[in-house]
Amino acid sequence: MWNIIVQIFPYAIAFTIPLLITALGGLYSERSGVVNIGLDGLMIVGAFTGALTIFKLQPILPDAAIWIGLLAAMIAGILFSLLHAFASINLNANQVISGTAINMIAGALTVFLARNITGSGNIRIISGFGRNDIPVLSSIPVIGKLFFTQTYASTWLVLLILLISTFVLYKTAFGLRLRACGEHPHAADSAGVNVYKVRYIAVMISGAFSGLGGAVMLVTFSGEFTGNVAGLGFLALAALIFGQWKPLGILGATFFFGFASTIANVSQVVPVLAAIPGLILKVFPYIVTLIALVIFSKSSQAPRAAGEPFDHGKR
Amino acid sequence: MKLPIIKGIKKETAVSLLAVVFGLVAGALFMLMTGNNPFAGYAFLFQGGLMSIERIGNTLATSTPLILTGLSIAFAFKTGMFNVGAAGQMLFGGFCATAVGLTLNLPKPLLLTLMLIAAILGGALWAWVPGFLKARFNVHEVVSTIMMNWISYWVVYYTVPAYFKGEFLETESRKISDHASLKVAWLSDLFGGSYINLGILLAVIAVIVISFILDKTVMGYELKSVGFNRFAAEYAGVSVNRSIILSMMISGALAGLGGAALYVGNASNIQIGILPSQGMDGIAVSLLGANSPLGVLGAAIFFGLLYSGKGFMNAMTNIPPEIADTIIATIIYFAATSVMIEKFIDRIIRRKRGE
């Protein structure tokens, strides 16, 4: 049993990381009061831009190509998220519908462009990140085997972003203002906070993180852009709610999804799990999410103003 | 409010039409950017959907599931619910219809009736869950319907190979027999051998029935009142929770019927490992149709035209078929930001008045 856990742990973490960073992006956006169900589309944009950049650069700059690809994915995510920011902040559009439009545009436009570039609509990169053992730490008993062997560089980057985000959201003036905009924008406004600006920044951060999420998925376990991200963006959105709009809650929720999905994926080759019907393993994360939503519904920590357009003159 | 320039057309219609124009312009720009001639592109696109009676039949058949999912989502919208789960509901409804069609051996009219009932019940059951969770526990329907989509995906993924495996492929069900199909000889012959089927008649009936429910019945009035203001509705004595569940179930039933139109009408078996794209496109249809049943019918036929013509356009030019999806997505963005278009219309009106 222990061997199995040690074997699947790196895969579970690899699957968790894109979910984590995307959900973290959603956290910024929703905490500022803008619901962003376009996370899936933003991930697709990130995966596409990352794949294209790495595909073009890898022959020239084999070492730096992946990092440049990740950066390009973040920038593309930011640019694309501006569509959502403009619609939901300036035009008071229904944020859920605008997010749906983002998902549809991203899915269609990226494949359209990819087809113009490669013909098949898929973009395969030559190689992604390698897996490395962390020196010294990997030899710690128990923990070393689980957390510090076979890791991707991107994993550490995302965990670092998680730490910084927790600090920014809870320990800085900007974080306080951002949360105020999501709870009571008019109070924030009367205290001199520019609600529009804060929400714009928050949505752009969600774009950058989701773009990064899509690209991380590409350079770790998928290796190919195929026009979708297997619905991970929606799963990230569920993890955001499951994690009750808190950084550590999100970490727990995304790791749960990562672990449950990995178990379902490897169940065929693990004798202990092969006895459980595949269907049960596959639907397990979704059913648990539904149950969790029911349990948390009584004490929901949802930002109070999430989804509501900010109207300066409204009282 | 009526527009002076085009008298008699409602502002909502004008917004939708302008969104379509902007979407088509954006499509033209994408074609130009990728080095293609947009005029040739659009000519082939519309020829592909309309140039023969058979192609018109195929366009209508392509529109059929879109009419039903669009109607499904529009109906839920009227009660203030956003049903993102039409894909899962139609997949499960279509699966139920297929299962009945493959299991029972009955005369065609009886079998088809049972299959359609199965599709309606399957879709309604799948939508009942989010409706119940919303009414009872206030769980946001967007997340719960998405979860239900994936549950539906995996249920079909495992059940089809286990019980209804196809003759050659593991990834699809057996083909249904002719008398379990919505295709009928007279309709196909009427449209020169097209795969159009009874689904289109069902869709038109559904449009009429749903308009009737919404506009002429107490139930429709109550459902709409919950959508406008659930607190006011509750104060007026409407059972809000019951309305939410009922509205989701009707919405799911329509999506399930759409699944029947897709899997036992246009197609003759069910594929695994894919959520039908009509579920998400239905959102586009209902938005463009301004949530009115007639608007949905028009929008679905227009999108059906784009989808059925894209293959021909792709065969005649270098434009990838995904341009159709891109145009639709752009139209939706403009429909979602209708405030911008309304301001634009207002400005035109003001200029006409000379202000």
Coordinates of N, CA and C in Angstrom, one line a residue, chain B residues 85-218:
Chain B
G85 N -25.9 22.8 -17.4 CA -25.8 21.4 -17.5 C -26.6 20.8 -18.6
A86 N -27.0 21.6 -19.6 CA -27.8 21.0 -20.7 C -27.0 19.9 -21.4
A87 N -25.7 20.0 -21.4 CA -24.9 18.9 -22.1 C -25.1 17.6 -21.4
G88 N -24.9 17.6 -20.1 CA -25.1 16.4 -19.4 C -26.5 15.8 -19.4
Q89 N -27.5 16.8 -19.3 CA -28.9 16.3 -19.4 C -29.2 15.7 -20.8
M90 N -28.7 16.3 -21.8 CA -29.0 15.8 -23.1 C -28.3 14.5 -23.4
L91 N -27.1 14.4 -22.8 CA -26.3 13.1 -23.0 C -27.1 12.0 -22.3
F92 N -27.5 12.3 -21.0 CA -28.2 11.2 -20.3 C -29.6 10.9 -20.9
G93 N -30.3 12.0 -21.3 CA -31.6 11.8 -22.0 C -31.4 10.9 -23.2
G94 N -30.4 11.3 -24.1 CA -30.2 10.6 -25.3 C -29.8 9.1 -25.0
F95 N -29.0 8.9 -23.9 CA -28.6 7.6 -23.5 C -29.8 6.8 -23.1
C96 N -30.8 7.4 -22.4 CA -32.0 6.6 -22.0 C -32.8 6.2 -23.2
A97 N -32.9 7.2 -24.1 CA -33.7 6.9 -25.4 C -33.0 5.7 -26.1
T98 N -31.7 5.8 -26.2 CA -30.9 4.8 -26.9 C -31.1 3.4 -26.2
A99 N -31.0 3.4 -24.9 CA -31.1 2.2 -24.2 C -32.5 1.5 -24.4
V100 N -33.5 2.3 -24.3 CA -34.9 1.8 -24.6 C -35.0 1.3 -26.0
G101 N -34.4 2.1 -27.0 CA -34.5 1.7 -28.4 C -33.8 0.4 -28.7
L102 N -32.7 0.1 -27.9 CA -31.9 -1.1 -28.2 C -32.4 -2.3 -27.4
T103 N -33.2 -2.0 -26.4 CA -33.7 -3.1 -25.5 C -35.1 -3.6 -26.0
L104 N -36.0 -2.7 -26.2 CA -37.4 -3.2 -26.5 C -37.6 -3.4 -28.0
N105 N -38.5 -4.3 -28.3 CA -38.8 -4.6 -29.7 C -40.3 -4.4 -29.9
L106 N -40.7 -3.2 -30.3 CA -42.1 -2.9 -30.4 C -42.4 -2.2 -31.7
P107 N -43.7 -2.0 -32.1 CA -44.0 -1.3 -33.3 C -43.5 0.1 -33.2
K108 N -43.1 0.7 -34.3 CA -42.4 2.0 -34.3 C -43.1 3.1 -33.5
P109 N -44.4 3.4 -33.7 CA -45.0 4.5 -33.0 C -44.9 4.3 -31.5
L110 N -45.2 3.1 -31.0 CA -45.1 2.8 -29.6 C -43.7 3.0 -29.0
L111 N -42.8 2.4 -29.8 CA -41.4 2.4 -29.3 C -40.8 3.8 -29.3
L112 N -41.1 4.6 -30.3 CA -40.6 6.0 -30.3 C -41.2 6.8 -29.2
T113 N -42.5 6.5 -28.9 CA -43.1 7.3 -27.7 C -42.4 6.9 -26.5
L114 N -42.1 5.6 -26.2 CA -41.4 5.2 -25.0 C -40.0 5.8 -25.0
M115 N -39.4 5.8 -26.1 CA -38.0 6.4 -26.1 C -38.0 7.8 -25.8
L116 N -39.0 8.6 -26.3 CA -39.0 10.0 -26.1 C -39.4 10.2 -24.6
I117 N -40.3 9.4 -24.0 CA -40.6 9.6 -22.6 C -39.3 9.3 -21.8
A118 N -38.6 8.3 -22.2 CA -37.3 8.0 -21.5 C -36.4 9.1 -21.5
A119 N -36.2 9.8 -22.7 CA -35.3 10.9 -22.8 C -35.8 12.0 -22.0
I120 N -37.1 12.3 -22.0 CA -37.6 13.4 -21.2 C -37.4 13.2 -19.7
L121 N -37.7 11.9 -19.2 CA -37.5 11.6 -17.8 C -36.0 11.7 -17.4
G122 N -35.1 11.1 -18.3 CA -33.7 11.1 -18.0 C -33.2 12.5 -17.9
G123 N -33.5 13.4 -18.8 CA -33.1 14.8 -18.7 C -33.6 15.5 -17.5
A124 N -34.9 15.2 -17.2 CA -35.5 15.9 -16.1 C -34.9 15.4 -14.8
L125 N -34.6 14.1 -14.7 CA -34.0 13.6 -13.5 C -32.6 14.3 -13.3
W126 N -31.8 14.4 -14.4 CA -30.5 14.9 -14.3 C -30.5 16.4 -13.8
A127 N -31.6 17.1 -14.2 CA -31.7 18.5 -13.8 C -32.4 18.7 -12.5
W128 N -33.1 17.6 -12.0 CA -33.7 17.7 -10.7 C -32.7 17.9 -9.6
V129 N -31.6 17.2 -9.8 CA -30.6 17.2 -8.7 C -30.1 18.6 -8.4
P130 N -29.6 19.4 -9.5 CA -29.2 20.8 -9.2 C -30.4 21.6 -8.7
G131 N -31.6 21.4 -9.3 CA -32.8 22.1 -8.9 C -33.0 21.9 -7.4
F132 N -33.0 20.7 -7.0 CA -33.3 20.3 -5.6 C -32.2 21.0 -4.7
L133 N -30.9 20.8 -5.1 CA -29.8 21.3 -4.3 C -29.9 22.9 -4.1
K134 N -30.4 23.5 -5.2 CA -30.5 25.0 -5.2 C -31.7 25.3 -4.2
A135 N -32.8 24.6 -4.4 CA -34.0 25.0 -3.6 C -33.8 24.7 -2.1
R136 N -33.2 23.5 -1.9 CA -33.2 23.1 -0.5 C -31.9 23.6 0.3
F137 N -30.8 23.6 -0.4 CA -29.5 24.0 0.2 C -28.9 25.3 -0.3
N138 N -29.5 25.9 -1.3 CA -29.0 27.1 -1.9 C -27.6 26.9 -2.5
V139 N -27.4 25.7 -3.1 CA -26.1 25.4 -3.8 C -26.2 26.0 -5.2
H140 N -25.1 26.7 -5.5 CA -25.1 27.5 -6.8 C -25.3 26.5 -8.0
E141 N -26.3 26.8 -8.8 CA -26.6 25.8 -9.9 C -25.5 25.7 -11.0
V142 N -24.7 26.8 -11.1 CA -23.6 26.7 -12.1 C -22.6 25.6 -11.8
V143 N -22.2 25.5 -10.6 CA -21.2 24.5 -10.2 C -21.9 23.1 -10.2
S144 N -23.1 23.0 -9.6 CA -23.7 21.7 -9.5 C -24.0 21.1 -10.9
T145 N -24.5 22.0 -11.8 CA -24.8 21.4 -13.1 C -23.5 21.0 -13.8
I146 N -22.4 21.7 -13.6 CA -21.1 21.3 -14.2 C -20.7 19.9 -13.7
M147 N -20.9 19.7 -12.3 CA -20.5 18.4 -11.7 C -21.4 17.4 -12.4
M148 N -22.7 17.7 -12.5 CA -23.6 16.7 -13.1 C -23.3 16.3 -14.5
N149 N -22.7 17.3 -15.3 CA -22.2 17.0 -16.6 C -21.2 15.9 -16.6
W150 N -20.2 16.1 -15.7 CA -19.1 15.1 -15.7 C -19.6 13.7 -15.2
I151 N -20.6 13.8 -14.2 CA -21.1 12.5 -13.8 C -21.8 11.8 -14.9
S152 N -22.6 12.6 -15.7 CA -23.3 12.0 -16.9 C -22.3 11.4 -17.9
Y153 N -21.2 12.2 -18.1 CA -20.1 11.8 -19.0 C -19.6 10.4 -18.6
W154 N -19.3 10.2 -17.3 CA -18.7 9.0 -16.9 C -19.7 7.8 -16.8
V155 N -21.0 8.1 -16.5 CA -22.0 7.1 -16.5 C -22.1 6.5 -17.9
V156 N -22.2 7.4 -18.9 CA -22.3 6.9 -20.2 C -21.1 6.2 -20.7
Y157 N -19.9 6.7 -20.2 CA -18.6 6.2 -20.6 C -18.5 4.7 -20.2
Y158 N -19.0 4.4 -19.0 CA -18.9 3.0 -18.5 C -20.1 2.1 -18.9
T159 N -21.3 2.7 -19.0 CA -22.4 1.9 -19.2 C -22.6 1.4 -20.6
V160 N -22.2 2.3 -21.6 CA -22.4 1.9 -23.0 C -21.5 0.7 -23.4
P161 N -20.2 0.7 -23.1 CA -19.4 -0.5 -23.4 C -19.9 -1.7 -22.7
A162 N -20.4 -1.5 -21.4 CA -20.8 -2.7 -20.6 C -22.0 -3.4 -21.1
Y163 N -23.0 -2.6 -21.6 CA -24.3 -3.2 -21.9 C -24.7 -3.0 -23.4
F164 N -24.2 -2.0 -24.1 CA -24.7 -1.7 -25.4 C -23.5 -1.6 -26.4
K165 N -22.5 -2.4 -26.2 CA -21.3 -2.2 -27.0 C -21.5 -2.4 -28.5
G166 N -20.9 -1.5 -29.3 CA -21.0 -1.6 -30.7 C -20.4 -2.8 -31.3
E167 N -20.7 -3.1 -32.6 CA -20.2 -4.3 -33.2 C -18.7 -4.2 -33.4
F168 N -18.2 -3.0 -33.8 CA -16.8 -2.9 -34.2 C -16.0 -2.1 -33.2
L169 N -16.6 -1.0 -32.7 CA -15.9 -0.1 -31.8 C -16.3 -0.2 -30.4
E170 N -15.3 -0.1 -29.4 CA -15.6 -0.1 -28.0 C -16.2 1.3 -27.6
T171 N -16.0 2.3 -28.4 CA -16.3 3.6 -28.0 C -17.6 4.1 -28.4
E172 N -18.5 3.2 -29.0 CA -19.8 3.6 -29.3 C -20.8 2.5 -29.1
S173 N -22.1 2.9 -29.0 CA -23.1 1.8 -28.8 C -23.4 1.2 -30.1
R174 N -24.2 0.1 -30.0 CA -24.7 -0.6 -31.3 C -25.6 0.4 -32.0
K175 N -25.8 0.2 -33.3 CA -26.7 1.1 -34.0 C -28.2 0.7 -33.7
I176 N -29.0 1.7 -33.5 CA -30.4 1.4 -33.3 C -31.0 1.0 -34.6
S177 N -32.1 0.2 -34.5 CA -32.7 -0.3 -35.7 C -33.6 0.8 -36.3
D178 N -34.0 0.6 -37.6 CA -34.7 1.7 -38.3 C -36.0 2.1 -37.6
H179 N -36.7 1.1 -37.0 CA -37.9 1.5 -36.3 C -37.7 2.0 -34.9
A180 N -36.5 2.2 -34.5 CA -36.2 3.0 -33.3 C -35.6 4.3 -33.6
S181 N -35.7 4.7 -34.9 CA -35.1 6.0 -35.3 C -36.1 7.0 -35.5
L182 N -35.8 8.3 -35.2 CA -36.7 9.4 -35.6 C -36.7 9.7 -37.1
K183 N -35.8 9.1 -37.8 CA -35.8 9.3 -39.3 C -37.0 8.5 -39.9
V184 N -37.8 9.2 -40.7 CA -38.9 8.6 -41.4 C -38.7 8.8 -42.9
A185 N -39.2 7.9 -43.7 CA -38.9 7.9 -45.2 C -39.5 9.2 -45.8
W186 N -40.8 9.5 -45.4 CA -41.4 10.6 -46.2 C -40.7 11.9 -46.0
L187 N -40.2 12.1 -44.7 CA -39.5 13.4 -44.5 C -38.1 13.5 -45.2
S188 N -37.4 12.3 -45.1 CA -36.1 12.3 -45.9 C -36.3 12.5 -47.4
D189 N -37.4 11.9 -47.9 CA -37.7 12.0 -49.3 C -38.0 13.4 -49.7
L190 N -38.8 14.1 -48.8 CA -39.3 15.4 -49.0 C -38.1 16.3 -49.2
F191 N -37.0 16.0 -48.4 CA -35.8 16.9 -48.4 C -34.6 16.2 -49.2
G192 N -35.0 15.5 -50.2 CA -34.0 14.9 -51.2 C -32.9 14.0 -50.5
G193 N -33.4 13.2 -49.5 CA -32.4 12.3 -48.9 C -31.6 12.8 -47.8
S194 N -32.0 13.9 -47.2 CA -31.4 14.5 -46.1 C -31.6 13.7 -44.8
Y195 N -30.8 13.9 -43.8 CA -31.0 13.2 -42.5 C -31.9 13.9 -41.6
I196 N -32.7 14.8 -42.1 CA -33.7 15.5 -41.3 C -34.7 14.4 -40.8
N197 N -35.2 14.7 -39.6 CA -36.1 13.6 -39.0 C -37.2 14.3 -38.2
L198 N -38.0 13.4 -37.5 CA -39.1 13.9 -36.7 C -38.7 14.9 -35.6
G199 N -37.4 14.9 -35.3 CA -36.9 15.8 -34.3 C -37.3 17.2 -34.5
I200 N -37.2 17.6 -35.7 CA -37.5 19.0 -36.0 C -39.0 19.4 -35.7
L201 N -39.9 18.4 -36.0 CA -41.3 18.6 -35.6 C -41.5 18.7 -34.1
L202 N -40.8 17.8 -33.4 CA -40.8 17.8 -31.9 C -40.3 19.2 -31.4
A203 N -39.2 19.7 -32.1 CA -38.7 20.9 -31.6 C -39.7 22.1 -31.8
V204 N -40.3 22.1 -33.0 CA -41.3 23.2 -33.2 C -42.5 23.0 -32.3
I205 N -42.9 21.8 -32.0 CA -44.0 21.6 -31.0 C -43.5 22.2 -29.7
A206 N -42.3 21.8 -29.3 CA -41.8 22.3 -28.0 C -41.8 23.8 -27.9
V207 N -41.4 24.5 -29.0 CA -41.4 25.9 -29.0 C -42.8 26.5 -28.7
I208 N -43.8 25.8 -29.4 CA -45.2 26.3 -29.2 C -45.6 26.1 -27.8
V209 N -45.4 24.8 -27.3 CA -45.8 24.5 -26.0 C -45.2 25.4 -24.9
I210 N -43.9 25.6 -25.1 CA -43.2 26.5 -24.1 C -43.7 27.9 -24.1
S211 N -43.9 28.4 -25.3 CA -44.5 29.8 -25.4 C -45.8 29.8 -24.7
F212 N -46.6 28.8 -24.9 CA -47.9 28.7 -24.3 C -47.8 28.7 -22.8
I213 N -46.9 27.8 -22.3 CA -46.7 27.7 -20.8 C -46.3 29.1 -20.2
L214 N -45.3 29.7 -20.9 CA -44.8 30.9 -20.3 C -45.8 32.1 -20.4
D215 N -46.5 32.2 -21.5 CA -47.4 33.4 -21.7 C -48.8 33.2 -21.3
K216 N -49.3 31.9 -21.2 CA -50.8 31.8 -21.1 C -51.2 31.0 -19.8
T217 N -50.2 30.5 -19.1 CA -50.6 29.7 -17.9 C -50.2 30.3 -16.6
V218 N -50.9 30.0 -15.5 CA -50.5 30.4 -14.2 C -49.1 30.0 -13.8

